[in-house]
Every structure is written in C-alpha cells, then in structure tokens.
Amino acid sequence: MSEALFKVRFSAEGACVGKLRNEVSLTAHEPFQVERMLATDEGKFQGGDDTAPTPLEFFVTGLVGCLMTQIRVFAKRLKIEVEDVKISCRAEWEALPDPVGPYQGRPAKFEIDVDVTSSAAPDRVAELVSAARRGCFVEQTLGQANVIKHRLSVNGAEQSPA
Amino acid sequence: MSEALFKVRFSAEGACVGKLRNEVSLTAHEPFQVERMLATDEGKFQGGDDTAPTPLEFFVTGLVGCLMTQIRVFAKRLKIEVEDVKISCRAEWEALPDPVGPYQGRPAKFEIDVDVTSSAAPDRVAELVSAARRGCFVEQTLGQANVIKHRLSVNGAEQSPA
C-alpha cells in the first residue's frame, strides 16, 4: 500500500422537501473547504415538481466534469499544451424485475469520447488522458466494486437492514 | 437474464470554458426527455474561478439524491407510509502516487445513514430501504466494477489510448 499524498473528504446531509425534491447540504472537509446546498427533483412524469435537475443528471455531470478537470489540471502539471477539450458521454441503465420493489437499477453502458485540441505530440496527449483517467476520482470509483456501508434508523431507533 | 422493464439513457457534451469551468449539456433520452446545462468549476485553491460546484459535489449529490428519491417513490408504490427521510453520507477518496501523472484517485469510503420517520412497522421500513437501494441507479453503479469504454481523438484524428 502506498501512502496517500492527500485525502478528499466530503459529507452530505439530505432533507426531503416537497413531493420529490431533496436538498443536499454538502461540506468538503479536505483538501479544500466548502459548504453548498444542491437540490434534486424529478419531473412531473415521475411525480415531482421539476424544480431542480434529477439525481442522474448530477451523477453524469460529476463524471464528465471530473475527467475534464483532471485533463486540464494534469496538462498543466505535466507541461503538455492543451488548447481545448471536448467530451461526449453516453450512460445507460436498465430497470430489472425485483422480488419486493417495483424494479432494480442496473448500470448497462458508460462510453466517453475525449476530443483534445493540442500542439503536443498525439502520443503525449494519449499519455495525459490516461493519467487523467487514473486521477479522476469518479471514473476510478465506477471502475471498482465499492462497499457502501449502510445504517438505518426508524423513528430514531437503530434498525437492522432487511 | 431478465428482460428490462425500462431503460434509462443519458448523453452529455462537455465543453471547456474559462480556467477550469466545464459546461455539461445533458440530454435525457429515456424514460423521460429533458435538456439541461450544468456547470462545474474548481475553487481558487485548485486554480479555478469558483463559479460553480466542483464535480465531486455533483457526484455526491447524485448518490444521496437518487437514494432519497427511490425511498419516497418506492414507499408510494409499496404503500408504506413514510413521513420523512433524512440521509447523512460520508464519502472519502485518496490520492496515491502515479508513475506519470501527479496522482491517482482511489475511492476509500462510502457511508450512508438513513433515518426514516414512519408509522409503518420498522421491518417493513427496512424492506423498503433495501428495495430502494437495489433500485438506486447510482448505488448499484458504485457496487459493481464498470467498464468505461473510452475513445480519444487528437486534433480530430483517432488516437489509440496510452
């Protein structure tokens, strides 16, 4: 195990507002500090009030935004001239039958096309993009099976998961 | 393999604006249609202009928002009374040394506490939350190792990945 160069730590508190609106209060603890509220909602189709983007729009924006940021940040660090970066991303999920709930969610496809304008040698640009993929916290999260530790409380009393 | 009940399809086009601002134009194709632009940026600390939330804030909001939404949507479908839902989430990543780039990103911890206020039996609420976790597209994406298919072009010409 290598020693971490730095850590990235976030916490978030989600509160229900309206029919399907959620207000998520975020705190970044490391390596920078920020507090911000972002709201999600659903369209009328899903029973929401359409007051904010849907959660999957936030998710896809996180993926695309993180990779684009790392390409530009790493280009500077590696001294590779990059004039422009465009990303085109396609993400697909499927809803499959579930024994209890209305459906299960299942990721089906993630495709990312990166289009770089650069005066550097194309193989240097390819090296940069590979390094940025390894440095992209979101892409690396999607690339491995993560354990999400859950706790549930009902009316304030701890409850074992079903 | 079960037949999908429905598909969820998004595409996104990311464009660089300013120092580290990215404008991500999203299109939802199925099961609803929406077009929206969400911008990401970085704080001055990272070399950005702080005009928009950072990509990881979008990512965490997508995770928290998707699970909260599914708890409320599934509660209705399963006819389980839910008065309120609160979520507290902690997400951590590490930056590790990389042979080429400044660092590699590595997910380190995801913890989600769900606090439900409900007049239903606590074990019914636990069943609901488990079903919502299985129905949460973001949590299911984090729970498996996904292949992200990449294409790279440099100045308009296809380039093999490094």
PDB file of C-alpha atoms in Angstrom:
ATOM      1  CA  MET A   1       0.000   0.000   0.000  1.00  0.00           C
ATOM      2  CA  SER A   2       1.326   3.422  -0.964  1.00  0.00           C
ATOM      3  CA  GLU A   3       0.996   6.300   1.447  1.00  0.00           C
ATOM      4  CA  ALA A   4      -1.764   8.729   0.379  1.00  0.00           C
ATOM      5  CA  LEU A   5      -0.482  12.057  -0.974  1.00  0.00           C
ATOM      6  CA  PHE A   6      -3.703  13.668   0.218  1.00  0.00           C
ATOM      7  CA  LYS A   7      -7.258  12.758   1.107  1.00  0.00           C
ATOM      8  CA  VAL A   8     -10.542  14.011  -0.273  1.00  0.00           C
ATOM      9  CA  ARG A   9     -13.371  14.061   2.274  1.00  0.00           C
ATOM     10  CA  PHE A  10     -16.984  15.081   1.803  1.00  0.00           C
ATOM     11  CA  SER A  11     -20.052  14.823   3.969  1.00  0.00           C
ATOM     12  CA  ALA A  12     -23.623  15.483   2.914  1.00  0.00           C
ATOM     13  CA  GLU A  13     -26.985  15.827   4.683  1.00  0.00           C
ATOM     14  CA  GLY A  14     -30.075  15.193   2.584  1.00  0.00           C
ATOM     15  CA  ALA A  15     -33.504  16.536   3.557  1.00  0.00           C
ATOM     16  CA  CYS A  16     -36.893  15.895   1.896  1.00  0.00           C
ATOM     17  CA  VAL A  17     -38.768  18.944   0.693  1.00  0.00           C
ATOM     18  CA  GLY A  18     -41.962  18.952  -1.384  1.00  0.00           C
ATOM     19  CA  LYS A  19     -43.100  15.866  -3.291  1.00  0.00           C
ATOM     20  CA  LEU A  20     -39.755  14.512  -4.525  1.00  0.00           C
ATOM     21  CA  ARG A  21     -37.373  17.445  -4.041  1.00  0.00           C
ATOM     22  CA  ASN A  22     -34.261  16.726  -1.973  1.00  0.00           C
ATOM     23  CA  GLU A  23     -31.995  19.395  -0.575  1.00  0.00           C
ATOM     24  CA  VAL A  24     -28.450  18.096  -0.181  1.00  0.00           C
ATOM     25  CA  SER A  25     -26.182  20.198   2.039  1.00  0.00           C
ATOM     26  CA  LEU A  26     -22.596  19.385   1.162  1.00  0.00           C
ATOM     27  CA  THR A  27     -19.449  20.018   3.164  1.00  0.00           C
ATOM     28  CA  ALA A  28     -15.994  19.486   1.690  1.00  0.00           C
ATOM     29  CA  HIS A  29     -13.527  18.842   4.549  1.00  0.00           C
ATOM     30  CA  GLU A  30     -10.296  18.052   2.652  1.00  0.00           C
ATOM     31  CA  PRO A  31      -8.268  19.116   0.687  1.00  0.00           C
ATOM     32  CA  PHE A  32     -10.391  22.287   0.426  1.00  0.00           C
ATOM     33  CA  GLN A  33     -13.340  23.513   2.485  1.00  0.00           C
ATOM     34  CA  VAL A  34     -16.656  24.461   1.012  1.00  0.00           C
ATOM     35  CA  GLU A  35     -20.303  24.361   2.084  1.00  0.00           C
ATOM     36  CA  ARG A  36     -23.026  24.349  -0.500  1.00  0.00           C
ATOM     37  CA  MET A  37     -26.613  23.178  -0.982  1.00  0.00           C
ATOM     38  CA  LEU A  38     -27.650  21.429  -4.177  1.00  0.00           C
ATOM     39  CA  ALA A  39     -31.264  20.404  -4.774  1.00  0.00           C
ATOM     40  CA  THR A  40     -32.540  17.479  -6.860  1.00  0.00           C
ATOM     41  CA  ASP A  41     -36.085  16.910  -8.061  1.00  0.00           C
ATOM     42  CA  GLU A  42     -37.977  14.801 -10.575  1.00  0.00           C
ATOM     43  CA  GLY A  43     -40.152  15.853 -13.487  1.00  0.00           C
ATOM     44  CA  LYS A  44     -43.961  15.671 -13.343  1.00  0.00           C
ATOM     45  CA  PHE A  45     -43.672  12.310 -15.183  1.00  0.00           C
ATOM     46  CA  GLN A  46     -42.121  10.795 -12.040  1.00  0.00           C
ATOM     47  CA  GLY A  47     -44.386  12.671  -9.612  1.00  0.00           C
ATOM     48  CA  GLY A  48     -42.019  15.550  -8.844  1.00  0.00           C
ATOM     49  CA  ASP A  49     -42.300  19.309  -9.333  1.00  0.00           C
ATOM     50  CA  ASP A  50     -39.376  19.784 -11.747  1.00  0.00           C
ATOM     51  CA  THR A  51     -37.756  22.452  -9.534  1.00  0.00           C
ATOM     52  CA  ALA A  52     -34.189  21.102  -9.955  1.00  0.00           C
ATOM     53  CA  PRO A  53     -32.162  18.605 -12.038  1.00  0.00           C
ATOM     54  CA  THR A  54     -32.669  14.868 -11.472  1.00  0.00           C
ATOM     55  CA  PRO A  55     -30.084  12.893  -9.449  1.00  0.00           C
ATOM     56  CA  LEU A  56     -28.718  11.110 -12.539  1.00  0.00           C
ATOM     57  CA  GLU A  57     -28.013  14.467 -14.188  1.00  0.00           C
ATOM     58  CA  PHE A  58     -25.854  15.329 -11.176  1.00  0.00           C
ATOM     59  CA  PHE A  59     -24.153  11.946 -11.396  1.00  0.00           C
ATOM     60  CA  VAL A  60     -23.336  12.245 -15.135  1.00  0.00           C
ATOM     61  CA  THR A  61     -22.146  15.842 -14.635  1.00  0.00           C
ATOM     62  CA  GLY A  62     -19.856  14.662 -11.838  1.00  0.00           C
ATOM     63  CA  LEU A  63     -18.323  12.030 -14.119  1.00  0.00           C
ATOM     64  CA  VAL A  64     -17.830  14.293 -17.161  1.00  0.00           C
ATOM     65  CA  GLY A  65     -16.759  17.308 -15.095  1.00  0.00           C
ATOM     66  CA  CYS A  66     -14.202  15.393 -13.021  1.00  0.00           C
ATOM     67  CA  LEU A  67     -12.459  13.882 -16.059  1.00  0.00           C
ATOM     68  CA  MET A  68     -12.392  17.205 -17.955  1.00  0.00           C
ATOM     69  CA  THR A  69     -10.989  18.971 -14.906  1.00  0.00           C
ATOM     70  CA  GLN A  70      -8.244  16.389 -14.425  1.00  0.00           C
ATOM     71  CA  ILE A  71      -7.238  16.554 -18.110  1.00  0.00           C
ATOM     72  CA  ARG A  72      -6.728  20.326 -17.790  1.00  0.00           C
ATOM     73  CA  VAL A  73      -5.132  20.240 -14.312  1.00  0.00           C
ATOM     74  CA  PHE A  74      -2.788  17.380 -15.236  1.00  0.00           C
ATOM     75  CA  ALA A  75      -1.878  19.023 -18.598  1.00  0.00           C
ATOM     76  CA  LYS A  76      -0.527  21.986 -16.633  1.00  0.00           C
ATOM     77  CA  ARG A  77       1.323  19.761 -14.172  1.00  0.00           C
ATOM     78  CA  LEU A  78       2.834  17.654 -16.996  1.00  0.00           C
ATOM     79  CA  LYS A  79       3.550  20.748 -19.142  1.00  0.00           C
ATOM     80  CA  ILE A  80       1.558  19.444 -22.117  1.00  0.00           C
ATOM     81  CA  GLU A  81      -0.056  22.185 -24.175  1.00  0.00           C
ATOM     82  CA  VAL A  82      -3.826  21.687 -24.415  1.00  0.00           C
ATOM     83  CA  GLU A  83      -5.904  24.274 -26.281  1.00  0.00           C
ATOM     84  CA  ASP A  84      -9.298  22.637 -25.891  1.00  0.00           C
ATOM     85  CA  VAL A  85     -11.034  19.522 -24.542  1.00  0.00           C
ATOM     86  CA  LYS A  86     -14.479  18.285 -25.520  1.00  0.00           C
ATOM     87  CA  ILE A  87     -16.147  15.246 -24.017  1.00  0.00           C
ATOM     88  CA  SER A  88     -19.099  13.308 -25.318  1.00  0.00           C
ATOM     89  CA  CYS A  89     -20.528  10.762 -22.869  1.00  0.00           C
ATOM     90  CA  ARG A  90     -23.306   8.185 -23.080  1.00  0.00           C
ATOM     91  CA  ALA A  91     -24.613   6.491 -19.932  1.00  0.00           C
ATOM     92  CA  GLU A  92     -27.288   3.805 -19.799  1.00  0.00           C
ATOM     93  CA  TRP A  93     -29.028   1.872 -17.056  1.00  0.00           C
ATOM     94  CA  GLU A  94     -31.691  -0.809 -17.060  1.00  0.00           C
ATOM     95  CA  ALA A  95     -34.564  -1.445 -14.669  1.00  0.00           C
ATOM     96  CA  LEU A  96     -34.933  -5.158 -13.976  1.00  0.00           C
ATOM     97  CA  PRO A  97     -37.636  -7.046 -12.048  1.00  0.00           C
ATOM     98  CA  ASP A  98     -37.213  -7.213  -8.246  1.00  0.00           C
ATOM     99  CA  PRO A  99     -38.996  -9.590  -5.826  1.00  0.00           C
ATOM    100  CA  VAL A 100     -40.041  -6.756  -3.477  1.00  0.00           C
ATOM    101  CA  GLY A 101     -39.729  -3.336  -5.105  1.00  0.00           C
ATOM    102  CA  PRO A 102     -41.009  -2.086  -8.464  1.00  0.00           C
ATOM    103  CA  TYR A 103     -37.584  -2.667 -10.090  1.00  0.00           C
ATOM    104  CA  GLN A 104     -33.817  -2.955  -9.616  1.00  0.00           C
ATOM    105  CA  GLY A 105     -31.403  -0.480 -11.185  1.00  0.00           C
ATOM    106  CA  ARG A 106     -28.520  -1.904 -13.194  1.00  0.00           C
ATOM    107  CA  PRO A 107     -25.765   0.039 -14.990  1.00  0.00           C
ATOM    108  CA  ALA A 108     -25.620  -1.013 -18.670  1.00  0.00           C
ATOM    109  CA  LYS A 109     -23.179   1.229 -20.535  1.00  0.00           C
ATOM    110  CA  PHE A 110     -20.679   4.032 -19.996  1.00  0.00           C
ATOM    111  CA  GLU A 111     -18.925   5.472 -23.055  1.00  0.00           C
ATOM    112  CA  ILE A 112     -16.707   8.523 -23.063  1.00  0.00           C
ATOM    113  CA  ASP A 113     -15.232  10.143 -26.171  1.00  0.00           C
ATOM    114  CA  VAL A 114     -12.470  12.646 -25.453  1.00  0.00           C
ATOM    115  CA  ASP A 115     -11.517  15.133 -28.173  1.00  0.00           C
ATOM    116  CA  VAL A 116      -8.371  17.135 -27.418  1.00  0.00           C
ATOM    117  CA  THR A 117      -7.001  20.056 -29.435  1.00  0.00           C
ATOM    118  CA  SER A 118      -3.278  20.269 -28.798  1.00  0.00           C
ATOM    119  CA  SER A 119       0.014  21.206 -30.444  1.00  0.00           C
ATOM    120  CA  ALA A 120       1.752  18.419 -28.449  1.00  0.00           C
ATOM    121  CA  ALA A 121       2.619  15.019 -29.959  1.00  0.00           C
ATOM    122  CA  PRO A 122      -0.528  12.847 -30.074  1.00  0.00           C
ATOM    123  CA  ASP A 123       1.095  10.070 -28.004  1.00  0.00           C
ATOM    124  CA  ARG A 124       1.903  12.616 -25.280  1.00  0.00           C
ATOM    125  CA  VAL A 125      -1.749  13.654 -25.312  1.00  0.00           C
ATOM    126  CA  ALA A 126      -2.763   9.980 -25.029  1.00  0.00           C
ATOM    127  CA  GLU A 127      -0.448   9.639 -22.006  1.00  0.00           C
ATOM    128  CA  LEU A 128      -2.016  12.732 -20.457  1.00  0.00           C
ATOM    129  CA  VAL A 129      -5.571  11.424 -20.925  1.00  0.00           C
ATOM    130  CA  SER A 130      -4.647   8.029 -19.448  1.00  0.00           C
ATOM    131  CA  ALA A 131      -3.082   9.742 -16.421  1.00  0.00           C
ATOM    132  CA  ALA A 132      -6.191  11.948 -16.049  1.00  0.00           C
ATOM    133  CA  ARG A 133      -8.420   8.839 -16.123  1.00  0.00           C
ATOM    134  CA  ARG A 134      -6.326   7.316 -13.327  1.00  0.00           C
ATOM    135  CA  GLY A 135      -6.556  10.634 -11.486  1.00  0.00           C
ATOM    136  CA  CYS A 136     -10.323  11.018 -11.999  1.00  0.00           C
ATOM    137  CA  PHE A 137     -11.941  10.205  -8.650  1.00  0.00           C
ATOM    138  CA  VAL A 138     -15.297   9.470 -10.260  1.00  0.00           C
ATOM    139  CA  GLU A 139     -14.023   7.210 -13.069  1.00  0.00           C
ATOM    140  CA  GLN A 140     -11.904   5.279 -10.551  1.00  0.00           C
ATOM    141  CA  THR A 141     -14.967   4.887  -8.312  1.00  0.00           C
ATOM    142  CA  LEU A 142     -17.000   3.470 -11.187  1.00  0.00           C
ATOM    143  CA  GLY A 143     -14.166   1.102 -12.151  1.00  0.00           C
ATOM    144  CA  GLN A 144     -14.199  -0.894  -8.912  1.00  0.00           C
ATOM    145  CA  ALA A 145     -16.899  -2.609  -6.830  1.00  0.00           C
ATOM    146  CA  ASN A 146     -17.336  -0.382  -3.776  1.00  0.00           C
ATOM    147  CA  VAL A 147     -18.801  -1.414  -0.446  1.00  0.00           C
ATOM    148  CA  ILE A 148     -21.359   1.124   0.718  1.00  0.00           C
ATOM    149  CA  LYS A 149     -21.808   0.866   4.460  1.00  0.00           C
ATOM    150  CA  HIS A 150     -25.418   1.493   5.431  1.00  0.00           C
ATOM    151  CA  ARG A 151     -27.088   2.276   8.731  1.00  0.00           C
ATOM    152  CA  LEU A 152     -30.830   2.576   9.150  1.00  0.00           C
ATOM    153  CA  SER A 153     -32.835   4.136  11.917  1.00  0.00           C
ATOM    154  CA  VAL A 154     -36.631   4.224  12.086  1.00  0.00           C
ATOM    155  CA  ASN A 155     -38.207   6.906  14.294  1.00  0.00           C
ATOM    156  CA  GLY A 156     -34.797   7.358  15.916  1.00  0.00           C
ATOM    157  CA  ALA A 157     -34.206   3.667  16.803  1.00  0.00           C
ATOM    158  CA  GLU A 158     -31.448   1.673  15.091  1.00  0.00           C
ATOM    159  CA  GLN A 159     -32.929  -0.956  12.762  1.00  0.00           C
ATOM    160  CA  SER A 160     -31.180  -3.949  11.148  1.00  0.00           C
ATOM    161  CA  PRO A 161     -31.174  -3.911   7.336  1.00  0.00           C
ATOM    162  CA  ALA A 162     -33.727  -6.237   5.681  1.00  0.00           C
TER     163      ALA A 162
ATOM    164  CA  MET B   1     -31.035 -12.548 -17.911  1.00  0.00           C
ATOM    165  CA  SER B   2     -34.334 -10.830 -17.121  1.00  0.00           C
ATOM    166  CA  GLU B   3     -35.923  -8.601 -19.729  1.00  0.00           C
ATOM    167  CA  ALA B   4     -35.530  -4.910 -18.836  1.00  0.00           C
ATOM    168  CA  LEU B   5     -38.731  -3.226 -17.640  1.00  0.00           C
ATOM    169  CA  PHE B   6     -37.400   0.064 -18.990  1.00  0.00           C
ATOM    170  CA  LYS B   7     -34.136   1.725 -19.911  1.00  0.00           C
ATOM    171  CA  VAL B   8     -32.571   4.946 -18.671  1.00  0.00           C
ATOM    172  CA  ARG B   9     -30.449   6.726 -21.284  1.00  0.00           C
ATOM    173  CA  PHE B  10     -28.467   9.939 -20.928  1.00  0.00           C
ATOM    174  CA  SER B  11     -25.969  11.673 -23.147  1.00  0.00           C
ATOM    175  CA  ALA B  12     -23.786  14.621 -22.211  1.00  0.00           C
ATOM    176  CA  GLU B  13     -21.495  17.016 -24.061  1.00  0.00           C
ATOM    177  CA  GLY B  14     -18.809  18.742 -22.011  1.00  0.00           C
ATOM    178  CA  ALA B  15     -17.150  21.976 -23.121  1.00  0.00           C
ATOM    179  CA  CYS B  16     -14.249  23.860 -21.501  1.00  0.00           C
ATOM    180  CA  VAL B  17     -14.926  27.456 -20.512  1.00  0.00           C
ATOM    181  CA  GLY B  18     -12.608  29.719 -18.504  1.00  0.00           C
ATOM    182  CA  LYS B  19      -9.732  28.297 -16.455  1.00  0.00           C
ATOM    183  CA  LEU B  20     -11.339  25.116 -15.072  1.00  0.00           C
ATOM    184  CA  ARG B  21     -15.056  25.667 -15.657  1.00  0.00           C
ATOM    185  CA  ASN B  22     -16.830  22.931 -17.624  1.00  0.00           C
ATOM    186  CA  GLU B  23     -20.275  23.323 -19.123  1.00  0.00           C
ATOM    187  CA  VAL B  24     -22.015  19.956 -19.370  1.00  0.00           C
ATOM    188  CA  SER B  25     -25.055  19.872 -21.656  1.00  0.00           C
ATOM    189  CA  LEU B  26     -27.194  16.910 -20.667  1.00  0.00           C
ATOM    190  CA  THR B  27     -29.920  15.158 -22.623  1.00  0.00           C
ATOM    191  CA  ALA B  28     -32.152  12.526 -21.046  1.00  0.00           C
ATOM    192  CA  HIS B  29     -33.492  10.237 -23.823  1.00  0.00           C
ATOM    193  CA  GLU B  30     -35.393   7.589 -21.819  1.00  0.00           C
ATOM    194  CA  PRO B  31     -37.649   7.129 -19.848  1.00  0.00           C
ATOM    195  CA  PHE B  32     -38.209  10.923 -19.838  1.00  0.00           C
ATOM    196  CA  GLN B  33     -36.806  13.682 -22.015  1.00  0.00           C
ATOM    197  CA  VAL B  34     -35.008  16.702 -20.667  1.00  0.00           C
ATOM    198  CA  GLU B  35     -32.207  19.010 -21.809  1.00  0.00           C
ATOM    199  CA  ARG B  36     -30.243  20.974 -19.269  1.00  0.00           C
ATOM    200  CA  MET B  37     -26.810  22.535 -18.812  1.00  0.00           C
ATOM    201  CA  LEU B  38     -24.940  22.103 -15.539  1.00  0.00           C
ATOM    202  CA  ALA B  39     -21.582  23.795 -14.972  1.00  0.00           C
ATOM    203  CA  THR B  40     -18.714  22.608 -12.767  1.00  0.00           C
ATOM    204  CA  ASP B  41     -15.736  24.628 -11.598  1.00  0.00           C
ATOM    205  CA  GLU B  42     -12.967  24.495  -9.010  1.00  0.00           C
ATOM    206  CA  GLY B  43     -12.121  26.880  -6.213  1.00  0.00           C
ATOM    207  CA  LYS B  44      -9.163  29.296  -6.429  1.00  0.00           C
ATOM    208  CA  PHE B  45      -7.187  26.719  -4.396  1.00  0.00           C
ATOM    209  CA  GLN B  46      -7.244  24.364  -7.403  1.00  0.00           C
ATOM    210  CA  GLY B  47      -6.756  27.121  -9.979  1.00  0.00           C
ATOM    211  CA  GLY B  48     -10.428  27.653 -10.848  1.00  0.00           C
ATOM    212  CA  ASP B  49     -12.745  30.655 -10.609  1.00  0.00           C
ATOM    213  CA  ASP B  50     -15.293  29.173  -8.156  1.00  0.00           C
ATOM    214  CA  THR B  51     -18.236  29.935 -10.492  1.00  0.00           C
ATOM    215  CA  ALA B  52     -19.980  26.573  -9.905  1.00  0.00           C
ATOM    216  CA  PRO B  53     -19.864  23.484  -7.641  1.00  0.00           C
ATOM    217  CA  THR B  54     -16.969  21.031  -8.010  1.00  0.00           C
ATOM    218  CA  PRO B  55     -17.517  17.710  -9.865  1.00  0.00           C
ATOM    219  CA  LEU B  56     -17.411  15.654  -6.644  1.00  0.00           C
ATOM    220  CA  GLU B  57     -20.215  17.768  -5.159  1.00  0.00           C
ATOM    221  CA  PHE B  58     -22.321  16.791  -8.183  1.00  0.00           C
ATOM    222  CA  PHE B  59     -21.324  13.164  -7.736  1.00  0.00           C
ATOM    223  CA  VAL B  60     -22.227  13.034  -4.012  1.00  0.00           C
ATOM    224  CA  THR B  61     -25.500  14.875  -4.677  1.00  0.00           C
ATOM    225  CA  GLY B  62     -26.349  12.317  -7.366  1.00  0.00           C
ATOM    226  CA  LEU B  63     -25.766   9.472  -4.899  1.00  0.00           C
ATOM    227  CA  VAL B  64     -27.712  10.976  -1.980  1.00  0.00           C
ATOM    228  CA  GLY B  65     -30.479  12.379  -4.191  1.00  0.00           C
ATOM    229  CA  CYS B  66     -31.043   9.129  -6.092  1.00  0.00           C
ATOM    230  CA  LEU B  67     -31.401   7.014  -2.948  1.00  0.00           C
ATOM    231  CA  MET B  68     -33.707   9.526  -1.235  1.00  0.00           C
ATOM    232  CA  THR B  69     -35.872   9.721  -4.346  1.00  0.00           C
ATOM    233  CA  GLN B  70     -36.169   5.951  -4.626  1.00  0.00           C
ATOM    234  CA  ILE B  71     -37.108   5.607  -0.945  1.00  0.00           C
ATOM    235  CA  ARG B  72     -40.002   8.032  -1.447  1.00  0.00           C
ATOM    236  CA  VAL B  73     -41.060   6.694  -4.884  1.00  0.00           C
ATOM    237  CA  PHE B  74     -40.900   3.065  -3.748  1.00  0.00           C
ATOM    238  CA  ALA B  75     -42.749   3.858  -0.472  1.00  0.00           C
ATOM    239  CA  LYS B  76     -45.692   5.020  -2.567  1.00  0.00           C
ATOM    240  CA  ARG B  77     -45.529   2.002  -4.856  1.00  0.00           C
ATOM    241  CA  LEU B  78     -45.294  -0.410  -1.882  1.00  0.00           C
ATOM    242  CA  LYS B  79     -47.946   1.517   0.097  1.00  0.00           C
ATOM    243  CA  ILE B  80     -45.652   2.049   3.098  1.00  0.00           C
ATOM    244  CA  GLU B  81     -46.345   5.272   4.954  1.00  0.00           C
ATOM    245  CA  VAL B  82     -43.213   7.456   5.155  1.00  0.00           C
ATOM    246  CA  GLU B  83     -43.443  10.852   6.829  1.00  0.00           C
ATOM    247  CA  ASP B  84     -39.831  11.916   6.455  1.00  0.00           C
ATOM    248  CA  VAL B  85     -36.431  10.695   5.249  1.00  0.00           C
ATOM    249  CA  LYS B  86     -33.065  12.141   6.217  1.00  0.00           C
ATOM    250  CA  ILE B  87     -29.750  10.935   4.854  1.00  0.00           C
ATOM    251  CA  SER B  88     -26.287  11.555   6.193  1.00  0.00           C
ATOM    252  CA  CYS B  89     -23.470  10.496   3.860  1.00  0.00           C
ATOM    253  CA  ARG B  90     -19.701  10.445   4.139  1.00  0.00           C
ATOM    254  CA  ALA B  91     -17.516   9.910   1.067  1.00  0.00           C
ATOM    255  CA  GLU B  92     -13.725   9.703   1.025  1.00  0.00           C
ATOM    256  CA  TRP B  93     -11.085   9.282  -1.637  1.00  0.00           C
ATOM    257  CA  GLU B  94      -7.296   9.087  -1.557  1.00  0.00           C
ATOM    258  CA  ALA B  95      -4.706  10.423  -3.952  1.00  0.00           C
ATOM    259  CA  LEU B  96      -1.924   7.878  -4.448  1.00  0.00           C
ATOM    260  CA  PRO B  97       1.397   8.201  -6.332  1.00  0.00           C
ATOM    261  CA  ASP B  98       1.282   7.568 -10.100  1.00  0.00           C
ATOM    262  CA  PRO B  99       4.253   6.873 -12.426  1.00  0.00           C
ATOM    263  CA  VAL B 100       3.170   9.535 -14.954  1.00  0.00           C
ATOM    264  CA  GLY B 101       0.608  11.942 -13.512  1.00  0.00           C
ATOM    265  CA  PRO B 102       0.634  13.907 -10.253  1.00  0.00           C
ATOM    266  CA  TYR B 103      -1.543  11.275  -8.519  1.00  0.00           C
ATOM    267  CA  GLN B 104      -4.126   8.504  -8.899  1.00  0.00           C
ATOM    268  CA  GLY B 105      -7.601   8.794  -7.426  1.00  0.00           C
ATOM    269  CA  ARG B 106      -8.849   5.944  -5.270  1.00  0.00           C
ATOM    270  CA  PRO B 107     -12.228   5.618  -3.525  1.00  0.00           C
ATOM    271  CA  ALA B 108     -11.710   4.956   0.206  1.00  0.00           C
ATOM    272  CA  LYS B 109     -15.080   5.090   1.985  1.00  0.00           C
ATOM    273  CA  PHE B 110     -18.794   5.444   1.357  1.00  0.00           C
ATOM    274  CA  GLU B 111     -21.119   5.508   4.369  1.00  0.00           C
ATOM    275  CA  ILE B 112     -24.817   6.281   4.246  1.00  0.00           C
ATOM    276  CA  ASP B 113     -27.063   6.664   7.295  1.00  0.00           C
ATOM    277  CA  VAL B 114     -30.775   6.632   6.502  1.00  0.00           C
ATOM    278  CA  ASP B 115     -33.207   7.980   9.085  1.00  0.00           C
ATOM    279  CA  VAL B 116     -36.866   7.311   8.298  1.00  0.00           C
ATOM    280  CA  THR B 117     -39.874   8.656  10.174  1.00  0.00           C
ATOM    281  CA  SER B 118     -42.768   6.279   9.616  1.00  0.00           C
ATOM    282  CA  SER B 119     -45.879   4.849  11.269  1.00  0.00           C
ATOM    283  CA  ALA B 120     -45.254   1.515   9.477  1.00  0.00           C
ATOM    284  CA  ALA B 121     -43.647  -1.495  11.183  1.00  0.00           C
ATOM    285  CA  PRO B 122     -39.844  -0.994  11.366  1.00  0.00           C
ATOM    286  CA  ASP B 123     -39.150  -4.246   9.483  1.00  0.00           C
ATOM    287  CA  ARG B 124     -41.407  -3.058   6.644  1.00  0.00           C
ATOM    288  CA  VAL B 125     -39.382   0.173   6.536  1.00  0.00           C
ATOM    289  CA  ALA B 126     -36.175  -1.879   6.436  1.00  0.00           C
ATOM    290  CA  GLU B 127     -37.580  -3.848   3.474  1.00  0.00           C
ATOM    291  CA  LEU B 128     -38.457  -0.608   1.736  1.00  0.00           C
ATOM    292  CA  VAL B 129     -34.964   0.849   2.198  1.00  0.00           C
ATOM    293  CA  SER B 130     -33.346  -2.372   0.936  1.00  0.00           C
ATOM    294  CA  ALA B 131     -35.581  -2.319  -2.144  1.00  0.00           C
ATOM    295  CA  ALA B 132     -34.750   1.367  -2.712  1.00  0.00           C
ATOM    296  CA  ARG B 133     -31.022   0.570  -2.512  1.00  0.00           C
ATOM    297  CA  ARG B 134     -31.488  -2.111  -5.177  1.00  0.00           C
ATOM    298  CA  GLY B 135     -33.495   0.398  -7.209  1.00  0.00           C
ATOM    299  CA  CYS B 136     -30.978   3.238  -6.792  1.00  0.00           C
ATOM    300  CA  PHE B 137     -29.155   3.527 -10.120  1.00  0.00           C
ATOM    301  CA  VAL B 138     -26.208   5.341  -8.534  1.00  0.00           C
ATOM    302  CA  GLU B 139     -25.695   2.962  -5.586  1.00  0.00           C
ATOM    303  CA  GLN B 140     -25.927  -0.027  -7.949  1.00  0.00           C
ATOM    304  CA  THR B 141     -23.340   1.600 -10.229  1.00  0.00           C
ATOM    305  CA  LEU B 142     -20.944   2.085  -7.322  1.00  0.00           C
ATOM    306  CA  GLY B 143     -21.466  -1.509  -6.182  1.00  0.00           C
ATOM    307  CA  GLN B 144     -20.056  -3.156  -9.294  1.00  0.00           C
ATOM    308  CA  ALA B 145     -16.857  -2.734 -11.328  1.00  0.00           C
ATOM    309  CA  ASN B 146     -17.952  -0.961 -14.518  1.00  0.00           C
ATOM    310  CA  VAL B 147     -16.099  -0.939 -17.829  1.00  0.00           C
ATOM    311  CA  ILE B 148     -15.900   2.585 -19.180  1.00  0.00           C
ATOM    312  CA  LYS B 149     -15.306   2.485 -22.916  1.00  0.00           C
ATOM    313  CA  HIS B 150     -13.029   5.324 -23.995  1.00  0.00           C
ATOM    314  CA  ARG B 151     -12.252   6.831 -27.365  1.00  0.00           C
ATOM    315  CA  LEU B 152      -9.659   9.548 -27.878  1.00  0.00           C
ATOM    316  CA  SER B 153      -9.151  11.894 -30.772  1.00  0.00           C
ATOM    317  CA  VAL B 154      -6.387  14.490 -31.016  1.00  0.00           C
ATOM    318  CA  ASN B 155      -6.982  17.398 -33.402  1.00  0.00           C
ATOM    319  CA  GLY B 156      -9.785  15.382 -34.971  1.00  0.00           C
ATOM    320  CA  ALA B 157      -7.722  12.199 -35.646  1.00  0.00           C
ATOM    321  CA  GLU B 158      -8.453   8.959 -33.764  1.00  0.00           C
ATOM    322  CA  GLN B 159      -5.647   8.143 -31.320  1.00  0.00           C
ATOM    323  CA  SER B 160      -5.001   4.832 -29.512  1.00  0.00           C
ATOM    324  CA  PRO B 161      -5.084   5.089 -25.714  1.00  0.00           C
ATOM    325  CA  ALA B 162      -1.657   5.176 -23.977  1.00  0.00           C
TER     326      ALA B 162
END
